[in-house]
Short mmCIF file of C-alpha atoms and ligand atoms in Angstrom, two decimals:
data_model
loop_
_atom_site.label_atom_id
_atom_site.label_comp_id
_atom_site.label_asym_id
_atom_site.label_seq_id
_atom_site.Cartn_x
_atom_site.Cartn_y
_atom_site.Cartn_z
CA MET A 1 0.00 0.00 0.00
CA ILE A 2 1.31 3.43 -0.93
CA LEU A 3 0.71 5.88 1.91
CA ALA A 4 -0.04 8.99 -0.16
CA THR A 5 -1.65 11.07 2.59
CA PRO A 6 -0.25 14.54 3.36
CA GLY A 7 0.92 13.39 6.74
CA PRO A 8 1.73 10.89 7.96
CA VAL A 9 3.92 10.21 4.95
CA GLU A 10 5.83 7.07 3.96
CA ILE A 11 8.97 6.42 5.96
CA PRO A 12 11.92 5.62 3.69
CA LEU A 13 14.06 2.53 4.34
CA PHE A 14 17.12 4.55 5.39
CA VAL A 15 14.99 6.06 8.17
CA ARG A 16 13.47 2.75 9.28
CA GLU A 17 16.96 1.23 9.45
CA THR A 18 17.93 3.71 12.16
CA PHE A 19 15.35 2.11 14.48
CA LEU A 20 17.15 -1.24 14.40
CA LYS A 21 20.13 0.05 16.34
CA GLU A 22 20.65 -0.35 20.08
CA THR A 23 18.80 2.05 22.34
CA ILE A 24 21.05 4.71 23.79
CA HIS A 25 20.45 6.54 27.05
CA HIS A 26 19.56 10.20 26.68
CA ARG A 27 21.89 11.42 29.46
CA THR A 28 25.07 10.34 27.71
CA PRO A 29 27.79 12.10 25.70
CA GLU A 30 26.77 9.96 22.67
CA PHE A 31 23.22 11.28 22.67
CA LYS A 32 24.30 14.83 23.53
CA GLU A 33 26.45 14.89 20.41
CA ILE A 34 23.54 13.77 18.22
CA LEU A 35 21.08 16.18 19.84
CA VAL A 36 23.39 19.19 19.44
CA ASP A 37 24.21 18.25 15.86
CA THR A 38 20.51 17.78 14.99
CA LEU A 39 19.53 21.09 16.62
CA ASN A 40 22.26 22.85 14.61
CA ARG A 41 21.19 21.25 11.36
CA PHE A 42 17.59 22.18 12.12
CA LYS A 43 18.63 25.83 12.79
CA ASN A 44 20.34 25.86 9.42
CA LEU A 45 17.11 24.65 7.85
CA THR A 46 14.92 27.31 9.53
CA HIS A 47 17.50 30.15 9.36
CA LEU A 48 16.60 30.95 12.99
CA PRO A 49 19.10 31.25 15.86
CA GLU A 50 17.40 28.89 18.33
CA ALA A 51 15.74 25.48 18.11
CA VAL A 52 13.99 23.11 20.49
CA PHE A 53 12.50 19.66 20.03
CA LEU A 54 9.46 18.47 21.94
CA THR A 55 8.22 14.94 22.42
CA SER A 56 4.69 15.42 21.14
CA SER A 57 2.74 15.58 17.93
CA GLY A 58 2.69 18.91 16.08
CA THR A 59 -0.22 20.22 18.11
CA GLY A 60 1.93 20.07 21.25
CA ALA A 61 4.32 22.56 19.67
CA MET A 62 1.36 24.77 18.68
CA GLU A 63 0.19 24.68 22.30
CA ALA A 64 3.71 25.42 23.57
CA ALA A 65 3.99 28.39 21.20
CA VAL A 66 0.61 29.79 22.25
CA ILE A 67 1.14 29.58 26.00
CA ASN A 68 4.73 30.88 25.91
CA LEU A 69 4.48 33.55 23.20
CA ALA A 70 0.90 34.87 23.05
CA GLY A 71 1.37 37.85 25.38
CA LYS A 72 -1.78 39.76 26.38
CA LYS A 73 -3.73 39.49 23.16
CA ALA A 74 -3.34 37.26 20.12
CA LEU A 75 -4.59 37.35 16.55
CA THR A 76 -5.25 33.97 14.99
CA ILE A 77 -5.83 33.20 11.31
CA ASN A 78 -8.38 30.48 10.65
CA ALA A 79 -8.73 29.13 7.12
CA GLY A 80 -9.13 25.51 8.10
CA LYS A 81 -8.94 22.87 10.81
CA PHE A 82 -5.40 23.80 11.84
CA GLY A 83 -5.98 27.56 11.90
CA GLU A 84 -9.06 26.93 14.00
CA ARG A 85 -6.86 25.07 16.49
CA TRP A 86 -5.01 28.27 17.55
CA GLY A 87 -8.29 29.67 18.88
CA LYS A 88 -9.15 26.40 20.64
CA ILE A 89 -5.79 26.45 22.43
CA CYS A 90 -6.23 30.12 23.43
CA LYS A 91 -9.68 29.28 24.81
CA ALA A 92 -8.38 26.30 26.75
CA TYR A 93 -5.90 28.59 28.53
CA GLY A 94 -8.13 31.66 28.83
CA ILE A 95 -5.84 33.69 26.55
CA GLU A 96 -7.51 36.69 24.94
CA PHE A 97 -7.58 36.45 21.15
CA LYS A 98 -9.39 37.58 18.05
CA GLU A 99 -9.75 35.42 14.99
CA LEU A 100 -9.70 36.33 11.32
CA LYS A 101 -11.67 33.69 9.43
CA TYR A 102 -11.35 32.77 5.76
CA ASP A 103 -12.96 30.17 3.55
CA TRP A 104 -10.88 27.01 3.33
CA ASP A 105 -9.78 27.80 -0.22
CA THR A 106 -8.89 31.44 0.45
CA PRO A 107 -5.49 32.73 1.55
CA ALA A 108 -5.34 35.40 4.27
CA ASP A 109 -5.43 38.94 2.91
CA VAL A 110 -2.23 40.81 3.78
CA ALA A 111 -3.88 44.23 4.31
CA GLU A 112 -6.69 42.74 6.43
CA VAL A 113 -4.26 40.89 8.67
CA VAL A 114 -2.04 43.97 9.06
CA ALA A 115 -5.07 46.10 10.04
CA GLU A 116 -6.15 43.55 12.66
CA ALA A 117 -2.61 43.06 13.95
CA LYS A 118 -2.15 46.66 15.10
CA ASP A 119 -3.41 46.10 18.64
CA VAL A 120 -2.20 42.57 19.39
CA ASP A 121 1.15 41.30 20.62
CA SER A 122 1.17 37.99 18.77
CA LEU A 123 -0.01 36.52 15.48
CA PHE A 124 -0.61 32.83 14.81
CA ILE A 125 -0.92 31.47 11.28
CA GLN A 126 -0.26 28.38 9.14
CA ILE A 127 2.19 28.55 6.24
CA SER A 128 0.51 25.61 4.57
CA GLU A 129 -3.04 25.04 5.90
CA SER A 130 -3.37 21.32 5.35
CA ALA A 131 -7.18 21.22 5.62
CA GLY A 132 -7.60 22.70 2.14
CA GLY A 133 -4.02 22.44 0.88
CA LEU A 134 -3.79 26.22 1.02
CA ARG A 135 -0.69 28.46 1.09
CA HIS A 136 -0.95 31.68 3.12
CA PRO A 137 1.36 34.59 2.14
CA VAL A 138 3.03 34.34 5.55
CA GLU A 139 6.38 35.94 4.68
CA GLU A 140 4.65 39.04 3.30
CA ILE A 141 2.20 39.20 6.22
CA ALA A 142 5.07 38.89 8.71
CA LYS A 143 7.04 41.63 6.99
CA GLU A 144 4.10 44.06 6.84
CA VAL A 145 2.93 43.36 10.39
CA LYS A 146 6.42 44.02 11.76
CA LEU A 147 6.44 47.40 9.99
CA VAL A 148 3.34 48.60 11.85
CA ASN A 149 3.78 46.57 15.03
CA PRO A 150 7.43 45.56 15.54
CA GLU A 151 6.70 44.04 18.98
CA CYS A 152 4.23 41.55 17.52
CA ILE A 153 5.56 38.01 17.76
CA ILE A 154 4.82 36.05 14.60
CA VAL A 155 4.24 32.32 15.00
CA ALA A 156 4.06 30.26 11.82
CA ASP A 157 2.88 26.66 11.80
CA GLY A 158 5.22 25.21 9.19
CA ILE A 159 4.29 21.59 9.84
CA THR A 160 3.51 21.02 6.15
CA ALA A 161 5.96 23.67 4.90
CA LEU A 162 9.30 23.08 6.64
CA GLY A 163 11.27 20.60 4.60
CA VAL A 164 8.98 21.31 1.63
CA GLU A 165 10.24 24.75 0.67
CA ASP A 166 12.81 27.27 1.83
CA ILE A 167 10.92 29.63 4.13
CA ASP A 168 12.12 33.22 4.50
CA THR A 169 12.01 33.52 8.29
CA SER A 170 13.52 37.00 8.52
CA ASN A 171 10.27 38.32 10.07
CA ILE A 172 9.08 35.08 11.69
CA ASP A 173 9.75 34.52 15.40
CA CYS A 174 8.65 30.93 15.75
CA ILE A 175 8.30 28.26 13.10
CA ILE A 176 6.92 24.82 13.90
CA GLY A 177 7.70 21.50 12.23
CA GLY A 178 6.34 18.00 12.77
CA SER A 179 8.07 14.66 12.36
CA GLN A 180 5.39 12.76 10.39
CA LYS A 181 5.06 15.31 7.60
CA ALA A 182 7.94 16.51 5.41
CA PHE A 183 10.56 14.95 7.70
CA MET A 184 9.45 11.42 6.79
CA LEU A 185 9.51 10.12 10.38
CA PRO A 186 6.92 8.37 12.51
CA PRO A 187 4.72 10.75 14.55
CA GLY A 188 5.88 11.91 17.98
CA LEU A 189 8.45 14.67 17.53
CA ALA A 190 7.74 18.39 17.13
CA MET A 191 10.38 20.98 16.37
CA LEU A 192 10.42 24.71 16.88
CA GLY A 193 12.73 27.32 15.39
CA LEU A 194 12.88 30.51 17.48
CA SER A 195 14.11 34.09 17.06
CA GLU A 196 15.86 36.21 19.70
CA ALA A 197 12.61 38.17 20.12
CA ALA A 198 10.72 34.94 20.83
CA ILE A 199 13.28 34.00 23.51
CA LYS A 200 12.85 37.44 25.05
CA ARG A 201 9.04 37.23 24.94
CA MET A 202 8.90 33.85 26.72
CA GLY A 203 10.93 35.11 29.70
CA ASN A 204 10.90 32.29 32.23
CA GLY A 205 8.30 30.49 30.21
CA LYS A 206 4.83 29.20 31.03
CA GLY A 207 3.34 25.78 31.53
CA PHE A 208 5.20 22.76 32.84
CA TYR A 209 5.87 20.10 30.20
CA PHE A 210 5.56 22.71 27.47
CA ASN A 211 7.59 25.42 29.22
CA LEU A 212 9.67 26.54 26.24
CA ALA A 213 12.11 28.68 28.26
CA ASN A 214 12.99 25.67 30.37
CA GLU A 215 13.44 23.51 27.26
CA VAL A 216 15.54 26.16 25.47
CA LYS A 217 17.83 26.42 28.52
CA LYS A 218 18.34 22.65 28.67
CA GLN A 219 18.72 22.11 24.94
CA ARG A 220 21.31 24.91 24.74
CA GLU A 221 23.28 22.74 27.18
CA GLY A 222 22.85 19.72 24.92
CA THR A 223 20.23 17.96 26.97
CA THR A 224 16.45 17.99 27.46
CA ALA A 225 14.18 18.71 30.43
CA PHE A 226 12.44 15.33 30.14
CA THR A 227 13.10 12.05 28.37
CA PRO A 228 13.19 12.96 24.68
CA ALA A 229 12.10 10.81 21.74
CA THR A 230 15.70 9.65 21.28
CA SER A 231 14.96 7.33 18.37
CA LEU A 232 13.12 10.08 16.47
CA ILE A 233 15.90 12.62 17.06
CA ILE A 234 18.50 10.10 15.86
CA ALA A 235 16.36 9.45 12.77
CA LEU A 236 15.80 13.19 12.21
CA ASN A 237 19.56 13.61 12.18
CA GLU A 238 19.75 11.08 9.33
CA VAL A 239 16.86 12.72 7.46
CA ILE A 240 18.40 16.20 7.53
CA LYS A 241 21.80 14.77 6.54
CA LYS A 242 20.11 12.99 3.63
CA LEU A 243 18.42 16.22 2.50
CA GLU A 244 21.76 18.03 2.82
CA SER A 245 23.46 15.37 0.73
CA ILE A 246 20.84 15.82 -1.98
CA GLY A 247 21.25 19.58 -1.47
CA LEU A 248 18.49 21.48 0.32
CA THR A 249 17.95 23.77 -2.66
CA LYS A 250 17.79 20.81 -5.01
CA HIS A 251 15.34 18.99 -2.74
CA TYR A 252 13.06 22.07 -2.63
CA GLU A 253 13.29 22.50 -6.40
CA ASN A 254 12.42 18.87 -6.95
CA THR A 255 9.43 19.15 -4.59
CA ALA A 256 8.16 22.28 -6.38
CA ASN A 257 8.67 20.71 -9.80
CA ARG A 258 6.87 17.51 -8.79
CA HIS A 259 3.99 19.63 -7.46
CA LYS A 260 3.70 21.47 -10.77
CA ALA A 261 3.66 18.14 -12.62
CA MET A 262 1.02 16.66 -10.26
CA ILE A 263 -1.27 19.65 -10.73
CA ALA A 264 -0.85 19.61 -14.52
CA SER A 265 -1.59 15.89 -14.59
CA LEU A 266 -4.71 16.16 -12.41
CA GLU A 267 -6.03 19.07 -14.45
CA ALA A 268 -5.35 17.17 -17.68
CA ILE A 269 -7.81 14.51 -16.54
CA GLY A 270 -10.46 17.11 -15.73
CA LEU A 271 -9.96 17.48 -11.98
CA SER A 272 -9.95 20.83 -10.21
CA ILE A 273 -7.57 21.99 -7.53
CA PHE A 274 -9.44 23.29 -4.49
CA PRO A 275 -7.39 26.18 -3.01
CA GLN A 276 -6.87 29.52 -4.75
CA ILE A 277 -3.18 29.38 -3.87
CA PRO A 278 -2.08 25.75 -3.49
CA ALA A 279 0.58 24.80 -0.96
CA LEU A 280 3.46 22.71 -2.34
CA SER A 281 2.91 20.06 0.35
CA MET A 282 0.01 18.39 -1.42
CA ALA A 283 -2.57 18.46 -4.18
CA ALA A 284 -6.06 19.04 -2.76
CA VAL A 285 -8.67 18.07 -5.33
CA TYR A 286 -12.28 19.26 -5.12
CA PHE A 287 -14.35 16.21 -6.04
CA GLU A 288 -17.98 15.41 -5.25
CA LYS A 289 -17.33 11.66 -5.19
CA ALA A 290 -14.24 11.89 -2.99
CA GLU A 291 -15.16 8.97 -0.74
CA GLU A 292 -15.98 6.72 -3.73
CA ILE A 293 -12.68 7.44 -5.45
CA ARG A 294 -10.70 6.99 -2.23
CA LYS A 295 -12.29 3.58 -1.75
CA ILE A 296 -11.41 2.47 -5.29
CA LEU A 297 -7.87 3.79 -4.92
CA LYS A 298 -7.36 1.92 -1.68
CA THR A 299 -9.01 -1.40 -2.45
CA LYS A 300 -8.08 -1.77 -6.12
CA TYR A 301 -4.79 0.10 -6.53
CA GLU A 302 -3.19 0.05 -3.06
CA VAL A 303 -3.13 3.84 -2.89
CA ASN A 304 -4.15 5.59 0.32
CA VAL A 305 -4.99 9.27 -0.20
CA ALA A 306 -6.56 11.53 2.43
CA GLY A 307 -10.12 12.79 2.34
CA GLY A 308 -11.55 16.13 3.42
CA GLN A 309 -12.09 17.06 7.06
CA ASP A 310 -15.16 18.46 8.77
CA PHE A 311 -17.69 19.95 6.28
CA MET A 312 -15.34 19.13 3.38
CA LYS A 313 -15.59 15.39 4.06
CA GLY A 314 -16.70 13.69 0.86
CA LYS A 315 -15.82 16.73 -1.26
CA LEU A 316 -12.05 16.68 -1.18
CA PHE A 317 -9.20 14.26 -1.61
CA ARG A 318 -5.62 15.17 -0.84
CA ILE A 319 -2.46 13.65 -2.29
CA ASN A 320 0.85 14.05 -0.50
CA ASN A 321 3.83 15.82 -2.04
CA MET A 322 6.08 15.93 1.04
CA GLY A 323 9.32 14.05 1.50
CA ILE A 324 11.23 12.02 -1.05
CA ILE A 325 8.74 10.55 -3.52
CA GLU A 326 9.99 8.57 -6.49
CA ASP A 327 8.39 9.37 -9.84
CA TYR A 328 7.31 5.77 -10.43
CA LYS A 329 5.20 5.99 -7.25
CA MET A 330 3.61 9.28 -8.20
CA GLU A 331 2.93 7.89 -11.67
CA HIS A 332 1.13 4.90 -10.14
CA ILE A 333 -0.94 7.22 -7.92
CA LEU A 334 -1.95 9.45 -10.84
CA ASN A 335 -2.60 6.54 -13.18
CA SER A 336 -4.80 4.91 -10.51
CA ILE A 337 -6.79 8.14 -10.18
CA GLU A 338 -7.32 8.21 -13.94
CA LEU A 339 -8.42 4.55 -13.94
CA ALA A 340 -10.79 5.22 -11.03
CA LEU A 341 -12.38 8.13 -12.92
CA ASP A 342 -13.15 5.70 -15.74
CA GLU A 343 -14.63 3.20 -13.28
CA LEU A 344 -16.84 5.96 -11.84
CA GLY A 345 -18.04 6.72 -15.38
CA ILE A 346 -16.63 10.25 -15.28
CA ARG A 347 -13.93 10.17 -17.94
CA LYS A 348 -12.67 7.52 -20.37
CA TYR A 349 -9.13 6.34 -19.58
CA ASP A 350 -6.50 7.35 -22.16
CA GLY A 351 -3.28 7.47 -20.15
CA SER A 352 -3.11 11.27 -20.02
CA ALA A 353 -2.35 11.51 -16.31
CA VAL A 354 1.01 9.74 -16.52
CA LYS A 355 1.82 11.23 -19.92
CA VAL A 356 1.40 14.79 -18.68
CA TYR A 357 3.17 14.10 -15.39
CA SER A 358 6.24 12.54 -16.96
CA ASN A 359 6.45 15.19 -19.69
CA GLU A 360 6.40 17.90 -17.00
CA ARG A 361 9.04 16.06 -14.98
CA LEU A 362 11.37 15.91 -17.98
CA LYS A 363 11.22 19.69 -18.48
C1 LIG B 1 -0.53 17.79 10.84
C2 LIG B 1 -0.62 19.23 11.13
C3 LIG B 1 -0.56 19.74 12.44
C4 LIG B 1 -0.35 18.94 13.68
O1 LIG B 1 -1.04 17.84 13.82
P1 LIG B 1 -0.63 16.66 14.83
O2 LIG B 1 -1.65 15.66 14.50
O3 LIG B 1 -0.74 17.20 16.20
O4 LIG B 1 0.78 16.26 14.50
C5 LIG B 1 -0.62 21.10 12.61
N1 LIG B 1 -0.71 21.93 11.57
C6 LIG B 1 -0.74 21.50 10.31
C7 LIG B 1 -0.80 22.49 9.21
C8 LIG B 1 -0.69 20.14 10.04
O5 LIG B 1 -0.72 19.69 8.78
#
């Protein structure tokens, strides 16, 4: 079965092999060396001066960012399930916030966000909102918000963006990554890149397990406050080294090029892409028979794609583009979609999906 969901993604063999090694204790010089090296490589990837890893899924890092960085009043951007989550976390902690809401296919409007951000001291947004496969103009928003409100801390959920594309973090104070998305690991590790301003804002930190100040202090010393997900950090080290050996720029270019080819292929067989500005992490297809096609793909062609969430259930299917995906796999996925369209009586199969994809990939 091909796991073609936009998180969790398939775990390559070189990653799985790291789990066969002996367990090492986390309070040892051997682990310290790996942790420090992985934190440094992660900083290089985010272009931010500080990094911390948390043993949690991505949402844990979102929660940690909210409680430690929100200040007195937050602005949250909600264009999907994950944007909605910022508000839920604020509510759970009694943190004052206002929410700017957009349709799931609509990117946040820069001017609107800037206007709303004048009287807050933090802004929370997704780079890639996975619910609709949408890309927000986060770099531009961050830049403009800092011009009118330099004290505003900008938190960007990059869980389906880090490792997918090179993010300009010059105006971002906190960027969040998650292990099971573009980093091709099992779930359970969340990573945060932090600016000097974010470190200043958190002071002594808040919360207990998710006290970021405490974690930053420990991880600067090459250790962690609690038992870390050692196996995932060791594997993350191998993943980042692999991406570096390919060349980060080359990996990003390949991801962007594959995305372009996927979109062209899907459109060639009459499908429509849901978001106005698609994120590179996936292809989100608006399709009224989403559950039918997903069932055919899974049972007949061994392809597992994600559906829509919430009110988009049954109207959306989402194909992953994160990580290292071989062309032969993507070709099988696209060909299966074309075959399934024939089976559903929507369009006669003629091999266009693979033809268009491979032509684009050769460009
Ligand atoms: C997957 C995801 C998360 C975090 O989800 P977890 O299930 O907690 O790992 C957060 N934001 C986005 C955009 C995501 O895609």
